[in-house]
Coordinates of C-alpha atoms in Angstrom, one line a residue:
Chain X
M453 CA 17.2 11.3 -8.8
D454 CA 18.2 12.2 -12.1
D455 CA 18.3 15.9 -11.8
D456 CA 17.5 16.2 -15.8
L457 CA 14.4 14.0 -15.2
T458 CA 11.3 15.1 -16.9
V459 CA 7.6 14.5 -15.8
R460 CA 5.3 14.8 -19.7
V461 CA 2.4 14.2 -21.1
A462 CA 3.1 10.6 -23.3
E463 CA 3.0 11.2 -26.7
A464 CA 2.2 8.7 -30.1
T465 CA 6.3 8.3 -30.1
D466 CA 6.9 6.9 -26.9
I467 CA 4.2 3.9 -27.3
A468 CA 7.7 1.6 -28.3
A469 CA 9.6 2.7 -25.2
V470 CA 6.3 2.8 -22.9
G471 CA 6.0 -1.2 -24.4
G472 CA 9.2 -2.3 -23.8
L473 CA 9.5 -1.4 -20.6
D474 CA 6.2 -2.7 -19.7
A475 CA 7.7 -6.0 -21.4
R476 CA 10.5 -6.0 -19.7
I477 CA 8.6 -5.6 -16.0
T478 CA 6.1 -8.2 -17.0
G479 CA 7.6 -10.4 -19.0
L480 CA 5.3 -9.9 -21.9
A481 CA 5.0 -7.6 -25.0
K482 CA 1.9 -6.6 -26.0
P483 CA 1.7 -3.7 -28.6
D484 CA -1.4 -3.7 -29.6
Y485 CA -2.7 -3.1 -26.0
W486 CA -0.5 0.1 -25.8
R487 CA -1.6 1.2 -29.0
G488 CA -4.8 1.1 -27.9
T489 CA -4.1 2.6 -24.4
F490 CA -2.2 5.5 -26.0
A491 CA -5.4 5.8 -27.9
R492 CA -7.6 6.0 -25.4
Y493 CA -5.8 7.7 -22.6
G494 CA -3.2 9.8 -24.7
A495 CA -3.6 13.9 -24.3
R496 CA -7.7 13.2 -23.4
P497 CA -9.4 15.2 -20.9
D498 CA -9.6 13.4 -17.2
R499 CA -7.1 10.9 -18.6
Y500 CA -3.9 11.0 -17.4
F501 CA -0.7 9.0 -19.7
L502 CA 2.2 10.4 -18.1
V503 CA 6.3 9.2 -18.8
A504 CA 9.4 10.3 -16.8
E505 CA 11.9 10.8 -19.5
T506 CA 15.9 11.8 -19.1
G507 CA 18.1 12.5 -21.8
G508 CA 15.3 11.2 -24.4
R509 CA 15.0 7.9 -22.7
V510 CA 11.9 7.0 -21.3
L511 CA 12.2 5.6 -17.6
G512 CA 9.2 5.2 -16.2
F513 CA 5.0 5.8 -17.1
I514 CA 2.0 6.1 -14.9
I515 CA -1.8 5.7 -16.5
G516 CA -5.1 6.6 -15.0
E517 CA -8.5 8.3 -15.5
V518 CA -11.3 10.3 -13.7
R519 CA -14.3 8.2 -12.9
A520 CA -17.4 8.8 -11.8
W521 CA -20.1 7.5 -10.0
E522 CA -19.2 3.7 -9.9
F523 CA -21.5 2.4 -7.2
G524 CA -22.4 6.1 -6.1
S525 CA -18.4 7.4 -6.0
P526 CA -18.2 10.3 -6.6
P527 CA -15.3 11.5 -9.3
S528 CA -12.3 10.3 -7.9
G529 CA -8.8 9.6 -9.8
W530 CA -7.6 5.9 -10.8
I531 CA -4.2 5.2 -11.2
F532 CA -4.2 1.7 -13.2
A533 CA -0.8 1.2 -14.5
I534 CA 2.7 2.9 -13.4
G535 CA 5.9 0.7 -14.5
V536 CA 9.7 2.2 -13.8
D537 CA 13.0 1.3 -15.4
P538 CA 14.1 -1.6 -13.5
E539 CA 17.6 -0.2 -13.1
H540 CA 16.4 3.1 -12.3
R541 CA 14.4 2.2 -9.2
L542 CA 14.7 3.3 -6.2
K543 CA 15.4 7.1 -7.9
K544 CA 11.7 8.5 -6.7
I545 CA 10.7 8.3 -10.1
G546 CA 8.1 6.2 -9.4
S547 CA 7.2 9.2 -7.1
R548 CA 7.8 11.9 -9.2
L549 CA 5.2 10.4 -11.3
F550 CA 2.3 9.7 -8.7
A551 CA 2.9 13.4 -7.8
A552 CA 2.1 14.4 -11.0
V553 CA -0.8 12.5 -12.1
C554 CA -2.3 13.3 -8.6
R555 CA -1.8 16.8 -9.1
R556 CA -3.3 16.7 -12.4
M557 CA -6.3 14.8 -11.0
G558 CA -6.5 17.7 -8.1
E559 CA -6.6 20.3 -10.9
D560 CA -9.2 18.9 -12.5
G561 CA -11.1 18.6 -9.2
V562 CA -10.9 15.1 -7.8
R563 CA -10.4 14.7 -4.1
T564 CA -9.8 11.1 -3.7
V565 CA -7.1 9.0 -5.7
R566 CA -7.4 5.0 -5.6
T567 CA -5.7 2.0 -7.5
M568 CA -6.6 -1.6 -7.2
L569 CA -3.5 -4.2 -7.5
A570 CA -2.8 -8.0 -7.0
R571 CA -2.5 -8.9 -2.9
D572 CA 0.9 -10.7 -4.3
D573 CA 2.4 -7.5 -6.1
A574 CA 4.3 -6.8 -2.8
L575 CA 6.5 -4.2 -5.0
N576 CA 3.8 -2.4 -6.5
M577 CA 1.6 -2.3 -3.0
A578 CA 4.6 -0.9 -0.9
F579 CA 5.0 1.3 -3.2
F580 CA 1.2 2.9 -3.3
R581 CA 1.7 2.5 0.5
S582 CA 5.0 4.6 0.7
Q583 CA 2.9 7.4 -0.8
G584 CA 0.0 7.5 1.3
M585 CA -2.4 5.6 0.4
M586 CA -4.7 2.7 2.3
G587 CA -7.6 0.6 2.0
G588 CA -10.1 2.8 0.9
P589 CA -14.5 2.2 1.4
F590 CA -14.6 -0.1 -1.6
I591 CA -13.5 -3.9 -1.9
Q592 CA -12.9 -6.2 -4.9
L593 CA -15.1 -9.1 -5.9
E594 CA -14.6 -11.8 -8.5
M595 CA -15.5 -14.9 -9.8
G596 CA -14.9 -17.7 -12.4
L597 CA -17.4 -17.1 -14.7
A598 CA -17.0 -21.2 -15.6
S599 CA -17.7 -22.2 -12.3
A600 CA -20.5 -20.0 -11.5
R601 CA -23.8 -21.0 -11.4
L602 CA -24.8 -18.7 -14.3
G603 CA -27.0 -21.9 -16.0
A604 CA -28.9 -22.4 -12.7
V605 CA -30.5 -18.9 -13.3
N606 CA -33.5 -18.7 -15.2
V607 CA -32.6 -15.8 -17.7
K608 CA -35.4 -15.0 -20.2
A609 CA -33.8 -13.2 -22.9
Chain G
M315 CA -7.8 -8.3 14.2
K316 CA -6.5 -8.7 17.4
L317 CA -3.3 -8.8 18.7
Q318 CA -1.4 -10.6 21.5
K319 CA 0.3 -8.1 23.9
A320 CA 4.3 -8.9 23.3
T321 CA 3.0 -8.3 19.4
L322 CA 1.8 -4.8 20.1
F323 CA 4.5 -4.1 22.5
A324 CA 7.2 -5.5 20.3
L325 CA 5.1 -3.2 17.2
L326 CA 4.9 0.2 19.4
S327 CA 8.9 -0.3 20.8
V328 CA 10.2 -1.4 17.4
L329 CA 8.1 1.9 15.8
E330 CA 9.4 3.7 18.2
L331 CA 13.3 3.4 18.4
A332 CA 13.0 3.7 14.7
R333 CA 11.1 6.8 15.0
E334 CA 14.8 8.2 15.4
P335 CA 18.0 5.4 14.8
G336 CA 20.4 6.4 16.7
R337 CA 18.6 8.0 20.0
Q338 CA 18.8 5.5 22.9
I339 CA 15.6 4.8 24.8
S340 CA 15.2 2.8 28.1
A341 CA 12.7 0.4 28.6
T342 CA 10.9 1.7 31.4
E343 CA 10.4 5.2 29.1
I344 CA 8.8 3.3 26.5
A345 CA 6.7 1.3 29.0
D346 CA 5.9 5.0 30.3
R347 CA 5.3 6.3 27.6
Y348 CA 2.5 3.6 26.2
G349 CA 1.3 2.5 29.4
I350 CA 2.7 -1.2 29.3
S351 CA 4.3 -3.3 31.7
A352 CA 8.2 -2.3 31.9
N353 CA 8.6 -6.2 32.4
H354 CA 7.0 -7.5 30.2
L355 CA 8.8 -5.1 27.3
A356 CA 11.9 -6.2 28.8
K357 CA 11.2 -9.7 27.5
V358 CA 10.0 -8.4 23.6
L359 CA 13.2 -6.0 23.6
R360 CA 15.3 -9.4 24.3
D361 CA 13.6 -11.1 21.6
L362 CA 13.5 -7.9 19.3
G363 CA 17.1 -7.9 20.0
R364 CA 17.6 -11.8 19.1
A365 CA 16.1 -10.9 15.2
G366 CA 18.6 -7.5 15.0
L367 CA 16.0 -5.2 15.1
V368 CA 17.1 -3.3 18.1
E369 CA 20.6 -3.4 20.3
A370 CA 20.9 -2.9 24.1
V371 CA 23.6 0.2 24.9
R372 CA 24.8 -0.3 28.0
G373 CA 26.0 1.9 30.5
A374 CA 25.2 5.7 31.7
G375 CA 22.3 6.5 29.5
G376 CA 21.8 3.1 28.0
G377 CA 18.9 1.5 26.6
Y378 CA 18.4 0.3 23.4
R379 CA 18.2 1.4 19.8
F380 CA 17.0 0.5 16.3
S381 CA 19.5 -1.6 14.3
G382 CA 17.0 -3.0 11.8
N383 CA 16.4 -1.2 8.2
A384 CA 13.4 0.2 8.5
K385 CA 12.7 0.6 4.7
R386 CA 12.8 -3.5 4.6
T387 CA 11.1 -4.2 7.3
S388 CA 7.5 -4.5 7.5
L389 CA 4.7 -5.0 10.0
Y390 CA 4.3 -8.4 9.1
D391 CA 8.0 -9.2 9.9
V392 CA 7.5 -8.0 13.3
I393 CA 4.8 -9.7 14.0
D394 CA 5.9 -12.8 12.4
L395 CA 8.3 -12.8 15.1
F396 CA 6.2 -13.6 17.8
G397 CA 4.1 -15.9 15.8
D398 CA 1.1 -14.2 15.4
I399 CA 0.3 -14.1 12.5
V400 CA -2.5 -17.1 10.7
T401 CA -1.7 -17.5 7.1
A402 CA -4.0 -18.8 5.1
G403 CA -3.9 -22.6 4.4
H404 CA -2.6 -22.9 7.8
R405 CA -5.5 -22.3 10.2
R406 CA -5.9 -24.6 13.0
Q407 CA -8.6 -27.6 12.6
G408 CA -11.7 -27.3 14.1
S409 CA -14.4 -29.1 14.3
G410 CA -16.6 -29.3 11.2
D411 CA -13.9 -28.7 9.2
D412 CA -14.6 -31.6 6.9
T413 CA -18.3 -30.4 6.3
E414 CA -19.6 -28.6 3.3
I415 CA -20.6 -25.7 5.3
G416 CA -17.4 -26.1 7.7
R417 CA -15.1 -25.7 4.2
A418 CA -17.1 -22.7 3.0
L419 CA -16.7 -20.7 6.7
T420 CA -13.1 -21.8 6.1
R421 CA -12.9 -20.1 2.5
V422 CA -14.0 -16.9 4.0
L423 CA -12.3 -16.7 7.0
D424 CA -8.7 -17.5 4.6
E425 CA -9.6 -14.7 2.1
I426 CA -10.0 -12.5 5.7
D427 CA -5.8 -13.9 6.4
E428 CA -4.7 -13.2 2.8
I429 CA -5.7 -9.7 3.0
A430 CA -4.4 -9.1 6.4
T431 CA -1.4 -10.7 5.8
A432 CA -0.8 -8.7 2.4
T433 CA -1.5 -5.0 4.4
L434 CA 0.5 -5.8 7.0
K435 CA 3.8 -7.4 4.1
S436 CA 2.9 -4.0 2.5
I437 CA 3.7 -1.3 5.2
T438 CA 7.3 -1.0 6.1
L439 CA 8.0 0.7 9.2
A440 CA 9.6 3.5 7.1
T441 CA 6.4 4.1 5.4
L442 CA 4.4 4.0 8.7
L443 CA 6.5 6.5 10.1
K444 CA 6.4 8.2 7.2
T445 CA 2.8 8.4 6.6
M446 CA 1.2 8.5 10.0
G447 CA 1.6 12.2 10.2
W448 CA -0.5 12.5 6.8
H449 CA -3.1 10.8 8.0
E450 CA -3.4 12.3 10.9
E451 CA -4.0 15.5 8.8
R452 CA -6.6 14.6 6.5
L453 CA -8.3 13.4 9.3
A454 CA -8.3 16.5 10.9
N455 CA -9.4 18.2 7.7
A456 CA -11.8 16.1 7.3
G457 CA -13.4 16.4 10.6
D458 CA -12.7 20.7 10.3
A459 CA -14.7 20.0 6.8
A460 CA -17.6 18.2 8.5
K461 CA -17.6 20.5 11.2
E462 CA -17.8 23.3 8.7
A463 CA -20.9 21.8 7.4
R464 CA -22.5 21.5 10.4
D465 CA -22.1 24.9 11.4
A466 CA -23.4 26.0 7.8
G467 CA -26.5 24.7 8.2
P468 CA -28.7 22.8 5.7
P469 CA -29.0 24.5 2.5
G470 CA -31.1 27.0 0.9

């Protein structure tokens, strides 16, 4: 582990580094998305955008928020993005970010933290499992709108 | 999900051995601890040995010890050794599979298989051993909280 690693709230000057890190991990650059995400989640109540930094270099990030009463669920923490520099994996950076966001969410009164990820995302799935997360009482459902029988439903606008 | 006996015995023994790598335990000791057949377990341990997950230690105080990588071995890897996993799209052909209802049912069963497979692949031996205590603690806390709420009686 990097001894001088700091986990702190993201600042506007971190956007380029976070976006760059995400582009390296996903192979997809999306600067507008990251500017928008920072605008919505940076330093806001019940929203968490944290970065792990050492020597002025951003090595990881985590983003989440508190969501409440979706299908009866009391306020709970949601993590919807995490990324760690591939060259610095296995140094507990992800664990530090996860612990930091859970601590902040706990301080804000939530007792459960959730996430949702692709079934075949083995890396992140194994990471969240290793932090103690398990399948919860909610299940994700979806359908393709193109194939849905929306036309068969008689909707009077 | 129901596992065959051999698969369940393999999971129990490999996790028991991985709990303290380096420690040697006899097949009889594992069998006694989990209330399972020592003869059946001996065969399972031989299969695990061939897969490189455990190794037999001969001589006095001999037995088996874990020889795999607990951080790199998932529950799926162990179960797959015994061919006990039906993956989506590989279900045995059954009656009605070529009908509209048969295909619809297959899609539902495939969905369940995909979730089970993803779950088993995401949990390494190390993760299960590391987190099992946390989950026990959580359940105990939830039980205590429920008892406190019952003892407190209805509000007002």
